[in-house]
JSON list of C-alpha atoms in Angstrom, two decimals:
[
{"chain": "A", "resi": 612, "resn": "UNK", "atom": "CA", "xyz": [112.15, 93.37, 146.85]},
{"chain": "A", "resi": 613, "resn": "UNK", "atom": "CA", "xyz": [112.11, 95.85, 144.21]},
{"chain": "A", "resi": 614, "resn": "UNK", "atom": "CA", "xyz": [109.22, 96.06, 141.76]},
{"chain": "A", "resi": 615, "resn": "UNK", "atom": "CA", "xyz": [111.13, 97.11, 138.67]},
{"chain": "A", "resi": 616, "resn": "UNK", "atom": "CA", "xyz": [113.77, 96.16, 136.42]},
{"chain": "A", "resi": 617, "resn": "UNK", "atom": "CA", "xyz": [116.27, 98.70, 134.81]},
{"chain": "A", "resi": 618, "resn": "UNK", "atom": "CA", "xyz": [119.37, 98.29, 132.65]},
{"chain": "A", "resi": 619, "resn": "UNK", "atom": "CA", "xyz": [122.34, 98.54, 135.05]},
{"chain": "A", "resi": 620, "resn": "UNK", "atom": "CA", "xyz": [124.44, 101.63, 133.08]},
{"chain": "A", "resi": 621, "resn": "UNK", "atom": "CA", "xyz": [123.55, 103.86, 129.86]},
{"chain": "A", "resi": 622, "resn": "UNK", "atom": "CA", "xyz": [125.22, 106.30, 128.33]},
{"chain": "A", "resi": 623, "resn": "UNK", "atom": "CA", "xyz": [124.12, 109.77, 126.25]},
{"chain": "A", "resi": 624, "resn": "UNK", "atom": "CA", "xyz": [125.79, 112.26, 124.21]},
{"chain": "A", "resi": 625, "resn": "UNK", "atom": "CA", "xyz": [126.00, 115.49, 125.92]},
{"chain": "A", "resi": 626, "resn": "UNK", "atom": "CA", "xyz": [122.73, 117.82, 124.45]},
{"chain": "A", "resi": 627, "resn": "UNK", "atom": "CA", "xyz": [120.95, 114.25, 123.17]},
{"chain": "A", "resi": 628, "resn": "UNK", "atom": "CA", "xyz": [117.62, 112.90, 124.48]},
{"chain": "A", "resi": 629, "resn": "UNK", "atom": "CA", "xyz": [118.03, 110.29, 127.32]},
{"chain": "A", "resi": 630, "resn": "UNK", "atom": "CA", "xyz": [115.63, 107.66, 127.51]},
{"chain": "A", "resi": 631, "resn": "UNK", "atom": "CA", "xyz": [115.67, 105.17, 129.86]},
{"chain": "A", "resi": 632, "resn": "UNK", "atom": "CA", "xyz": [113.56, 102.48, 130.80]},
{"chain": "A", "resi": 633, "resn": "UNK", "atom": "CA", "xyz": [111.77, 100.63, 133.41]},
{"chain": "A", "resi": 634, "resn": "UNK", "atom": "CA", "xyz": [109.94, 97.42, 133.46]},
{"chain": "A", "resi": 635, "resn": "UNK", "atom": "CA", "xyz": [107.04, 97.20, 136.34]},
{"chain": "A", "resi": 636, "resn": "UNK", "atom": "CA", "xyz": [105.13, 94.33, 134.94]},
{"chain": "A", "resi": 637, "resn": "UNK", "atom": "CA", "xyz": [103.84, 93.18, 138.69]},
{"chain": "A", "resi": 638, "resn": "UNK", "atom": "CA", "xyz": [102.29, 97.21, 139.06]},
{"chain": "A", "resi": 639, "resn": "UNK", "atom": "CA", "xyz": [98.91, 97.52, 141.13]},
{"chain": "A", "resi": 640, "resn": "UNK", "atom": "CA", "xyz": [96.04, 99.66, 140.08]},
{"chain": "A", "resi": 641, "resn": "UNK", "atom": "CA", "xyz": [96.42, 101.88, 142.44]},
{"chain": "A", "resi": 642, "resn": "UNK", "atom": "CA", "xyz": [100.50, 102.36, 142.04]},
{"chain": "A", "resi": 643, "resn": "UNK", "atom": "CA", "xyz": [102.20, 105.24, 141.13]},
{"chain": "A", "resi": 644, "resn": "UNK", "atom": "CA", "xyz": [104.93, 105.20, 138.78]},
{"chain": "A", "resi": 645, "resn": "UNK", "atom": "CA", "xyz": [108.15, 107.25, 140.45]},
{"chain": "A", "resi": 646, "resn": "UNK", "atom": "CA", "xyz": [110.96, 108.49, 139.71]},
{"chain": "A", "resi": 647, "resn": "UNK", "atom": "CA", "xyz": [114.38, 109.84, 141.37]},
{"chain": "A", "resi": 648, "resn": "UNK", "atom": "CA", "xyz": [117.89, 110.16, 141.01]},
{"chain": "A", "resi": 649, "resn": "UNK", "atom": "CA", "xyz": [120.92, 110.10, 142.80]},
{"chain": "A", "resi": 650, "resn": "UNK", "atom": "CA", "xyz": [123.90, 111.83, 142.31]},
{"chain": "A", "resi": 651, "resn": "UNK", "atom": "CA", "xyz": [127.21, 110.30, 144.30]},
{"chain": "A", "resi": 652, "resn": "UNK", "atom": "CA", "xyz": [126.71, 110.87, 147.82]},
{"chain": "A", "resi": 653, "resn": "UNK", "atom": "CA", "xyz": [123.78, 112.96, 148.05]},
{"chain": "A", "resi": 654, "resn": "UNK", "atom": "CA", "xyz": [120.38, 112.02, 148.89]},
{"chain": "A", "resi": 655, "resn": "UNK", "atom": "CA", "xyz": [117.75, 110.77, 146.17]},
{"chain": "A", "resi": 656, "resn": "UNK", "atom": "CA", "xyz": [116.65, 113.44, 144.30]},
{"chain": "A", "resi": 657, "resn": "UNK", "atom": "CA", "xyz": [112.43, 113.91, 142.76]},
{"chain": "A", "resi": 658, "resn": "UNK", "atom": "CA", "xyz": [112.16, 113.65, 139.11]},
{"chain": "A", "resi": 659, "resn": "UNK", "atom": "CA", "xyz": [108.63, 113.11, 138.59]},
{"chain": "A", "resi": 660, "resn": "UNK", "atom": "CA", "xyz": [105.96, 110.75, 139.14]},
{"chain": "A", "resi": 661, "resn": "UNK", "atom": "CA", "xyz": [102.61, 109.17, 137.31]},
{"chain": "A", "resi": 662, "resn": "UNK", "atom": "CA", "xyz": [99.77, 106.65, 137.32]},
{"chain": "A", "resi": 663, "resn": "UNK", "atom": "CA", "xyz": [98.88, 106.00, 133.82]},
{"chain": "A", "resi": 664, "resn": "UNK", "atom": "CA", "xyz": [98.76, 109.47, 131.45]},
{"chain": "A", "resi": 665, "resn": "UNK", "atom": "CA", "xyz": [102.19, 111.08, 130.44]},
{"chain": "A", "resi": 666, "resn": "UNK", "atom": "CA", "xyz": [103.08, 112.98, 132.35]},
{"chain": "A", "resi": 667, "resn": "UNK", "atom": "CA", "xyz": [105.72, 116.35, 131.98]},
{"chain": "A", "resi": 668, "resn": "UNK", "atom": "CA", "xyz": [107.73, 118.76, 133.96]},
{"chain": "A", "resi": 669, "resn": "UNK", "atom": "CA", "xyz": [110.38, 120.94, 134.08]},
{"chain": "A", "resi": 670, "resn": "UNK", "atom": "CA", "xyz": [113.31, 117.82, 134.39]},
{"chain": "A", "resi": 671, "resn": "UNK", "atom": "CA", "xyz": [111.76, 115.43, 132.40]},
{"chain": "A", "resi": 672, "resn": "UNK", "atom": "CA", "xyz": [109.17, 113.25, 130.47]},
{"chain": "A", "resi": 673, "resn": "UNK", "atom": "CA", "xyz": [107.17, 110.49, 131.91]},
{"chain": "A", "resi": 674, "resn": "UNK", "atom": "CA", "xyz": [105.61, 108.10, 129.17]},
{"chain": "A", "resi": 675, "resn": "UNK", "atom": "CA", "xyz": [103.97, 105.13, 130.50]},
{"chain": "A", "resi": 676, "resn": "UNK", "atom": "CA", "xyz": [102.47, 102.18, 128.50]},
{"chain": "A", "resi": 677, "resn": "UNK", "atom": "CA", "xyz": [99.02, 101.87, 127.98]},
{"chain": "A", "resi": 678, "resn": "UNK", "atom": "CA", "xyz": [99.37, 98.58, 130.15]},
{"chain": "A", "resi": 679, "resn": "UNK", "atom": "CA", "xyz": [101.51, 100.24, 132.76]},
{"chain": "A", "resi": 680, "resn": "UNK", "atom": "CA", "xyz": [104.24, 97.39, 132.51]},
{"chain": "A", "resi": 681, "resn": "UNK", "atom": "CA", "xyz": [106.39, 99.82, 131.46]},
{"chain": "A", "resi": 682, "resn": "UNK", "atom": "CA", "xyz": [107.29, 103.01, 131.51]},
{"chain": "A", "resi": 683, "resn": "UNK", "atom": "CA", "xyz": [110.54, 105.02, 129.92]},
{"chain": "A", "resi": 684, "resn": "UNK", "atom": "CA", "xyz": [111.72, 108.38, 131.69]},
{"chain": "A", "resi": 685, "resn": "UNK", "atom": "CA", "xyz": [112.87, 111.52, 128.81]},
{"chain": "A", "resi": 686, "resn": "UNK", "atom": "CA", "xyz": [115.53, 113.84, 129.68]},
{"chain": "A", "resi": 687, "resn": "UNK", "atom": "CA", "xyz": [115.18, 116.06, 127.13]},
{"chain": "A", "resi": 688, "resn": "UNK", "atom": "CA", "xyz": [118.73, 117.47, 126.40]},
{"chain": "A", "resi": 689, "resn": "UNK", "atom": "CA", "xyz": [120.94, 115.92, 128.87]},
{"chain": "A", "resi": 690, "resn": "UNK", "atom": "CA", "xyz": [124.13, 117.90, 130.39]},
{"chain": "A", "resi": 691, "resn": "UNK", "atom": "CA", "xyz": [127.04, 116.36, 132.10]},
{"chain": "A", "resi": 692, "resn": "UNK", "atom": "CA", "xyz": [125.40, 117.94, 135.13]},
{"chain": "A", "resi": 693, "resn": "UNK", "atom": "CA", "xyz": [122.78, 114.83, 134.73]},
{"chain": "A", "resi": 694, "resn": "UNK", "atom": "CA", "xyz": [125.10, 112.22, 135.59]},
{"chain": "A", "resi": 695, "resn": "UNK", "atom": "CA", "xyz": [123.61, 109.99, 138.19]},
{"chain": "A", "resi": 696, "resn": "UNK", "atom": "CA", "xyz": [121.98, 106.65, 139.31]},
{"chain": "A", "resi": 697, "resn": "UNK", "atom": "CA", "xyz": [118.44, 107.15, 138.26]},
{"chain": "A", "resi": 698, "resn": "UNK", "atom": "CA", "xyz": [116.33, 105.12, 139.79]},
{"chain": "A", "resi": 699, "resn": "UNK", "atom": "CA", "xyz": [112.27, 104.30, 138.69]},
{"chain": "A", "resi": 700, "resn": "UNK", "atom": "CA", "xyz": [109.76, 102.84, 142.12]},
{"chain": "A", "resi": 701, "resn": "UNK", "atom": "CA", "xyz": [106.07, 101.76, 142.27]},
{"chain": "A", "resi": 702, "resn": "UNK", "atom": "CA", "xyz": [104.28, 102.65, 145.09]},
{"chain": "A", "resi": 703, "resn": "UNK", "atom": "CA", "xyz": [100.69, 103.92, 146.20]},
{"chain": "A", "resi": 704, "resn": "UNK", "atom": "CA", "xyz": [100.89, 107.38, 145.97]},
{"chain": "A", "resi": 705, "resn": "UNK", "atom": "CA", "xyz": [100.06, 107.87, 149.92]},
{"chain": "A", "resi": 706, "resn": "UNK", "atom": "CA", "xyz": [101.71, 105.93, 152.34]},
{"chain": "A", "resi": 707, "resn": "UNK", "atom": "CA", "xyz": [98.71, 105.69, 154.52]},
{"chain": "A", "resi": 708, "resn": "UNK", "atom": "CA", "xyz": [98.12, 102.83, 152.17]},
{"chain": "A", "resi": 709, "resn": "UNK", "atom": "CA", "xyz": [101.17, 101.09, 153.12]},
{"chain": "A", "resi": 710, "resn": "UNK", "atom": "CA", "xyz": [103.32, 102.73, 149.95]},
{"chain": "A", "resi": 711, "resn": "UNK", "atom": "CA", "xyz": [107.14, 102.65, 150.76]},
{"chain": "A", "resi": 712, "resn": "UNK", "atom": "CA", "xyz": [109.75, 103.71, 148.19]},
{"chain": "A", "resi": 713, "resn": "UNK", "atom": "CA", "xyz": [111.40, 100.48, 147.63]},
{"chain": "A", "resi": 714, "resn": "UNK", "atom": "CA", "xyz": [114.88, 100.91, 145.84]},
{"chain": "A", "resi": 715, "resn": "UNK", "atom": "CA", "xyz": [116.18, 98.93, 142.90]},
{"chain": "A", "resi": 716, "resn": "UNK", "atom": "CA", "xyz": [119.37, 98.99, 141.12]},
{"chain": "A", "resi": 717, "resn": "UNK", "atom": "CA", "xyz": [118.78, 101.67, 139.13]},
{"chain": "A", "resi": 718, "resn": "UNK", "atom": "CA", "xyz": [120.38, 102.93, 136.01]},
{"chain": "A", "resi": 719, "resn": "UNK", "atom": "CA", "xyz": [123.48, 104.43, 135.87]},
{"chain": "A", "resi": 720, "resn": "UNK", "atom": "CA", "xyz": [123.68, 107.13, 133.31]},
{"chain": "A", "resi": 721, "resn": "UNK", "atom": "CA", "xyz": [126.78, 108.63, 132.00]},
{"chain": "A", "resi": 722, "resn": "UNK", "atom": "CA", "xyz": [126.46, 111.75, 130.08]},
{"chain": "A", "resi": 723, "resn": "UNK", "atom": "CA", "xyz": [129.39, 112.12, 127.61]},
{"chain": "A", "resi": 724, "resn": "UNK", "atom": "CA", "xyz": [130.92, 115.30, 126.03]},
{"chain": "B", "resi": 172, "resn": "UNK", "atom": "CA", "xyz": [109.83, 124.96, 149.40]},
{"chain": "B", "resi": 173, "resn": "UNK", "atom": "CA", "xyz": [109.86, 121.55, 151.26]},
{"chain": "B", "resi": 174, "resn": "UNK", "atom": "CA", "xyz": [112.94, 120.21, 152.41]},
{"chain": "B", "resi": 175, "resn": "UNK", "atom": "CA", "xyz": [114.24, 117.76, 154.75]},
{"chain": "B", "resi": 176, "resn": "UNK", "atom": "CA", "xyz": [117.27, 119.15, 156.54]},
{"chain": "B", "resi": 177, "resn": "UNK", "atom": "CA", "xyz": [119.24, 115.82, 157.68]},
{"chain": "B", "resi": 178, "resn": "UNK", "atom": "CA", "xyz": [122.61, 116.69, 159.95]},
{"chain": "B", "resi": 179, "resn": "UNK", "atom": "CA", "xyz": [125.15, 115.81, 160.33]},
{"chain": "B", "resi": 180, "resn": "UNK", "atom": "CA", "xyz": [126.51, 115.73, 156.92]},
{"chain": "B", "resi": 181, "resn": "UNK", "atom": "CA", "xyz": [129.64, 113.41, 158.23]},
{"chain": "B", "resi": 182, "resn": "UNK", "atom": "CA", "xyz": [130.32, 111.66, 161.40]},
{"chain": "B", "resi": 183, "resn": "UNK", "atom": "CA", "xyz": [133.49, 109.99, 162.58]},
{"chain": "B", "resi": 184, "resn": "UNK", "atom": "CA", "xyz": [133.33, 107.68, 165.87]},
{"chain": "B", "resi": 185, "resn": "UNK", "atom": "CA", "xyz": [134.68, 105.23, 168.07]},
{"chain": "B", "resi": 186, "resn": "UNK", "atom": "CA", "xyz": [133.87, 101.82, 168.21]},
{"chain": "B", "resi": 187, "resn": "UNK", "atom": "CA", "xyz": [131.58, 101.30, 170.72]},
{"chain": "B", "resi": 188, "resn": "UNK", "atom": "CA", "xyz": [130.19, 104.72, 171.06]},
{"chain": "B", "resi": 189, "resn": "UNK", "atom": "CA", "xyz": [126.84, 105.91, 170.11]},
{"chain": "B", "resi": 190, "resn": "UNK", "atom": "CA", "xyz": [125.96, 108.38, 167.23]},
{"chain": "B", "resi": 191, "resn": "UNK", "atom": "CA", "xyz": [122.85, 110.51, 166.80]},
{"chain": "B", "resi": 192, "resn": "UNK", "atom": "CA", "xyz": [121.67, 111.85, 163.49]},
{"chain": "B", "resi": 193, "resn": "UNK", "atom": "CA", "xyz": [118.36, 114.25, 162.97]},
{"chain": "B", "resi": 194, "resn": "UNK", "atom": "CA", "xyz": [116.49, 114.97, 160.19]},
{"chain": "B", "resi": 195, "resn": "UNK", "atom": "CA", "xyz": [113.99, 118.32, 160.31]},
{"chain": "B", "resi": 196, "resn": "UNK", "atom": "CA", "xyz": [111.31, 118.62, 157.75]},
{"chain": "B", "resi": 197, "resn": "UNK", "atom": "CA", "xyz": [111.46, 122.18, 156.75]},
{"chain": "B", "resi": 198, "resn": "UNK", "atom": "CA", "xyz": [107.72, 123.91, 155.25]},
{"chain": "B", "resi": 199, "resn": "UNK", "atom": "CA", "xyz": [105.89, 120.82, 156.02]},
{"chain": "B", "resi": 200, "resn": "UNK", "atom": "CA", "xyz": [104.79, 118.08, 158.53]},
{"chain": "B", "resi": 201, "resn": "UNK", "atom": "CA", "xyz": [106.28, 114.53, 157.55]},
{"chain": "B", "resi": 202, "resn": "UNK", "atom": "CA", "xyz": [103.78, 112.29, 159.30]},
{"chain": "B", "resi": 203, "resn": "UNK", "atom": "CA", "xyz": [105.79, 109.37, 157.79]},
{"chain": "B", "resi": 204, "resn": "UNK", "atom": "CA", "xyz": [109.40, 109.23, 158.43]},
{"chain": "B", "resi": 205, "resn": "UNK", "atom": "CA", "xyz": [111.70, 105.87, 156.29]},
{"chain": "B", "resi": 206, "resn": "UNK", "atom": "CA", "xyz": [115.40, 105.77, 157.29]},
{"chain": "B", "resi": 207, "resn": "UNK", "atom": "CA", "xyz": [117.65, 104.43, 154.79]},
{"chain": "B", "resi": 208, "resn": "UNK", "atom": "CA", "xyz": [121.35, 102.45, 154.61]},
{"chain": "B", "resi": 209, "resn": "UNK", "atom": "CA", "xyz": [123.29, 102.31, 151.52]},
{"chain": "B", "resi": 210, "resn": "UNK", "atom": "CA", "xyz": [126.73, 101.01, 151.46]},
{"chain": "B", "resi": 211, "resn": "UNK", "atom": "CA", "xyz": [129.33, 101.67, 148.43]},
{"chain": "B", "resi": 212, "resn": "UNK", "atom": "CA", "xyz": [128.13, 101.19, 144.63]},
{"chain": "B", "resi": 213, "resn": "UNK", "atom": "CA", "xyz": [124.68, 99.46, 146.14]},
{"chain": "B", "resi": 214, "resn": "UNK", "atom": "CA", "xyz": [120.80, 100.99, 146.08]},
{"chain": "B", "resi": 215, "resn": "UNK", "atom": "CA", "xyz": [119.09, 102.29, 149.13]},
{"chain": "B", "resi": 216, "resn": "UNK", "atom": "CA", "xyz": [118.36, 100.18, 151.04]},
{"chain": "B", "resi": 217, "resn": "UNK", "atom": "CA", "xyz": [115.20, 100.57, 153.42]},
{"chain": "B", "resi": 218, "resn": "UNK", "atom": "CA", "xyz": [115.74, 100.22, 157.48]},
{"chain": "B", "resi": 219, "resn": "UNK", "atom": "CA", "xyz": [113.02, 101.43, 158.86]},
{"chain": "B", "resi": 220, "resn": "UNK", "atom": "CA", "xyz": [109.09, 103.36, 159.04]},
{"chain": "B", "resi": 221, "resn": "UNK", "atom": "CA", "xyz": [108.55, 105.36, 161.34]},
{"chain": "B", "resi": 222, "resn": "UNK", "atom": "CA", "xyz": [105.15, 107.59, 162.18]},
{"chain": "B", "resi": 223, "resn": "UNK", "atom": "CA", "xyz": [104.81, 111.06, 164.47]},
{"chain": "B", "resi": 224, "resn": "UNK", "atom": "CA", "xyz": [104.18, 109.53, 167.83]},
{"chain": "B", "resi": 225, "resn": "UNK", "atom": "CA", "xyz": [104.31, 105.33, 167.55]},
{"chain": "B", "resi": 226, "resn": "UNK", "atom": "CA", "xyz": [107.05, 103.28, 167.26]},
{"chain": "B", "resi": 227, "resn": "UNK", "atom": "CA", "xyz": [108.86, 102.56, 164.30]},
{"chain": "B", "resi": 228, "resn": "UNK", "atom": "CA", "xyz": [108.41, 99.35, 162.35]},
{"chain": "B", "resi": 229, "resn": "UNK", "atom": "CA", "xyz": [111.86, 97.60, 161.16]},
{"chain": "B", "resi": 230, "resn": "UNK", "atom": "CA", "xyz": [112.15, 95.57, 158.10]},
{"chain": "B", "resi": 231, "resn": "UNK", "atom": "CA", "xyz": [113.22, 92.46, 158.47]},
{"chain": "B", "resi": 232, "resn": "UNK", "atom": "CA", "xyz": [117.15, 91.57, 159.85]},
{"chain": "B", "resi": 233, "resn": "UNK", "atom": "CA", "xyz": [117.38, 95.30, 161.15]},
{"chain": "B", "resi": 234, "resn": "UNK", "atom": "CA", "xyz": [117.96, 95.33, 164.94]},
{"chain": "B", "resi": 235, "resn": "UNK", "atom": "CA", "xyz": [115.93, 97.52, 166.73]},
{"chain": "B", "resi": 236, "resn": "UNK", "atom": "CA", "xyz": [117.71, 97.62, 169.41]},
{"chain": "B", "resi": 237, "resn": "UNK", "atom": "CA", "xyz": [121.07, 98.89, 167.85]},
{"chain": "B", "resi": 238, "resn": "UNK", "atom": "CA", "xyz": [118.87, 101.71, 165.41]},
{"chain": "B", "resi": 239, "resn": "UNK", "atom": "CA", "xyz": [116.87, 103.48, 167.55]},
{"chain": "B", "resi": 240, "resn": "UNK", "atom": "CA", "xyz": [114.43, 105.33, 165.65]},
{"chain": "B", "resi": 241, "resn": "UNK", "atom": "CA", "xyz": [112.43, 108.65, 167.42]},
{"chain": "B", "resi": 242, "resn": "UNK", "atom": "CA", "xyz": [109.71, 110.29, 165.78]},
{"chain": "B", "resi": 243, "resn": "UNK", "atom": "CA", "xyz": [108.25, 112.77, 168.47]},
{"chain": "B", "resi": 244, "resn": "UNK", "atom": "CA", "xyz": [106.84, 115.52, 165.97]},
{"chain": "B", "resi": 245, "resn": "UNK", "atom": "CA", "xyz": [105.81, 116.15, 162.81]},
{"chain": "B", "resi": 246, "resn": "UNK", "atom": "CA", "xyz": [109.18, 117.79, 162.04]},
{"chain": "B", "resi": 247, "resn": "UNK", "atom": "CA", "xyz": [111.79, 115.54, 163.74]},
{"chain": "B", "resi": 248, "resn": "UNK", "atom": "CA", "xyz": [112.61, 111.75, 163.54]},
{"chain": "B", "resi": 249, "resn": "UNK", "atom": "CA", "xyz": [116.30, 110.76, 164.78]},
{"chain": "B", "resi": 250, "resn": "UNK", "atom": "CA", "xyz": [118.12, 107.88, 164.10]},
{"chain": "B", "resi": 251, "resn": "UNK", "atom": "CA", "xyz": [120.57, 106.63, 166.95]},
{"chain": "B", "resi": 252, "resn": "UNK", "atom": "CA", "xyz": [123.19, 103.71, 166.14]},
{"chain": "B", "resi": 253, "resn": "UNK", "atom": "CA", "xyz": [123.90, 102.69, 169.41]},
{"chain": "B", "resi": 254, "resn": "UNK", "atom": "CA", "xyz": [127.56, 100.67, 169.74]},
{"chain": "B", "resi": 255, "resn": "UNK", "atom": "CA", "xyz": [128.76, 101.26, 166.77]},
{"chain": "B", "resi": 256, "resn": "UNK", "atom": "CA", "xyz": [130.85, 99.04, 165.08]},
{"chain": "B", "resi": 257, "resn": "UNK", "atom": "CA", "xyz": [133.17, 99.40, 161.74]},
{"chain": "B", "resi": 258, "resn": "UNK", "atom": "CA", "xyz": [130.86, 97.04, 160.14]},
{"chain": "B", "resi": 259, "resn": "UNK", "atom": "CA", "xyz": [127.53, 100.31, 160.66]},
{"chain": "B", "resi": 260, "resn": "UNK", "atom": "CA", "xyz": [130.11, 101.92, 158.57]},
{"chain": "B", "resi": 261, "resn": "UNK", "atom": "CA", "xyz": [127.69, 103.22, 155.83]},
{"chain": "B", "resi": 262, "resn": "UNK", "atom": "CA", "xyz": [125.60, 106.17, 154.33]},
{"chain": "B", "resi": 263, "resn": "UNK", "atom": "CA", "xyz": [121.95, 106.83, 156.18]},
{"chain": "B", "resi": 264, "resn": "UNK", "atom": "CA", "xyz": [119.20, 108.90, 154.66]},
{"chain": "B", "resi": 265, "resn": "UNK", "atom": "CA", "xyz": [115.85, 109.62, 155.59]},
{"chain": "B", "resi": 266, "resn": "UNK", "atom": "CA", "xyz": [113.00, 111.14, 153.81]},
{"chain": "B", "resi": 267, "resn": "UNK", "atom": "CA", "xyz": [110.39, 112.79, 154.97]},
{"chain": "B", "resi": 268, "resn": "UNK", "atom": "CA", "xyz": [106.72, 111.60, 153.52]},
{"chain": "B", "resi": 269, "resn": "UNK", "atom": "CA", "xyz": [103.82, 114.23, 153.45]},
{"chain": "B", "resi": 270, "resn": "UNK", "atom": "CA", "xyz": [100.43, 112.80, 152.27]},
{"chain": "B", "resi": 271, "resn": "UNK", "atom": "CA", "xyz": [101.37, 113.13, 148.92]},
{"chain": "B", "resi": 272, "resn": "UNK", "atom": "CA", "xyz": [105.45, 113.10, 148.39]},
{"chain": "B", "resi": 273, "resn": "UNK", "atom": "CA", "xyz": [108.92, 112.17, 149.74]},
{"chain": "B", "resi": 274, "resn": "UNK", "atom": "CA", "xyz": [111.56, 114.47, 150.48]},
{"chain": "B", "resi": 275, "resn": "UNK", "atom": "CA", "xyz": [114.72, 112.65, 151.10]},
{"chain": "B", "resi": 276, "resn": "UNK", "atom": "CA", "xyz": [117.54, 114.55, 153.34]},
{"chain": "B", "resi": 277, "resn": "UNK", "atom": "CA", "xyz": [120.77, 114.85, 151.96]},
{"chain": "B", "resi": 278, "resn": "UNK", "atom": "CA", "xyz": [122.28, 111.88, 153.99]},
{"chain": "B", "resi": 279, "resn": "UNK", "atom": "CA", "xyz": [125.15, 111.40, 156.71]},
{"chain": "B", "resi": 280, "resn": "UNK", "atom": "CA", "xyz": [128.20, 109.26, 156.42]},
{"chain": "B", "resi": 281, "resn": "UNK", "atom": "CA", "xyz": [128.83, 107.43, 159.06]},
{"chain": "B", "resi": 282, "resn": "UNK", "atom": "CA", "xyz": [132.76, 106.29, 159.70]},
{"chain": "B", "resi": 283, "resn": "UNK", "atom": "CA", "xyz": [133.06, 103.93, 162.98]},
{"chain": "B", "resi": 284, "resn": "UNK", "atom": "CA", "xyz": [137.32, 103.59, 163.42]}
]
């Protein structure tokens, strides 16, 4: 089963910050905290990925809680080009530790005009 | 860059028949190979784990025998559904796992009439 919880849909104004977030309360030490997305019928797509410092790129934001139960992922100025199923995973970061990318839900984000 | 090159993109076949589909990891070695299933508006959902050279380990209520999984180099795992059925109707992904990061292919829709 899935480690995290995310809201099922969100939407965002076209140019606006998305922020959405992801509850991994059960998270190991030695977890990562990842991040993809999906847009329909394609495969999963990297965002970004951290353990417990913030972490930035050129997609996105990663802020994770000083407890690492929770972390929220920033699109900085959406576009309608964003629209997908984003979807946030614990795992080790190598799988030589056992990690596998367990799937949840995810959230599906609609970016509006 | 990295990518995982999955073909083919769509497959239509006849009950009964068997369907092969290969995924190349392109400018690096994926020593860890995960095939995934995802059926209409659900998540990802993991099959199978399979490393360069050993068999592949199933999760639990995926036959073995009817997804056969090969993973003979570092840069080439197939999936075979062997007498397929309407019901293996469904989208299949891999991804490709270096040490470090997952590279997911783009997927293949499978369509058993």
């Amino acid at each position: 089963d899935a480690k995290t919880t995310q809201p099922p849909s969100m939407d965002c104004a076209e140019g606006r910050a998305a922020n959405l977030p992801c509850n991994h309360s059960t998270i190991s030490g030695n977890e990562y905290v990842y991040w993809y997305r999906q847009i329909h019928s394609q495969g999963p797509q990297y965002i970004i990925h951290g353990l417990k410092n913030n972490e930035t790129n050129e997609m996105a934001s990663l802020i994770i809680t000083e407890d690492r139960k929770s972390s929220t992922l920033i699109l900085p100025h959406a576009t309608l080009r964003d629209t997908a199923v984003y979807y946030c995973i614990v795992s080790p970061l190598s799988y030589n530790q056992g990690g596998k990318l367990i799937f949840g839900q995810g959230t599906e984000l609609s970016v509006k005009p | 860059g990295a990518v995982v090159s999955q073909h083919p993109s769509w497959v239509i076949c006849k009950s009964g028949t068997s369907v092969k589909i290969e995924c190349r990891s392109l400018d690096f070695q994926a020593t860890t190979m995960f095939w995934y299933r995802q059926f209409p508006k659900q998540s990802l959902m993991l099959m199978a784990t399979s490393n360069e050279g050993s068999k592949a380990t199933y999760e639990q209520g995926v036959e073995k025998d009817k997804f056969l999984i090969n993973h003979a180099s570092l840069t080439l795992s197939t999936l075979t559904v062997t007498s397929a059925h309407p019901e293996d109707s469904s989208f299949y992904i891999c991804s490709g796992q270096s040490n470090t990061e997952a590279f997911f292919g783009q997927g293949t829709r499978l369509t058993v009439v």
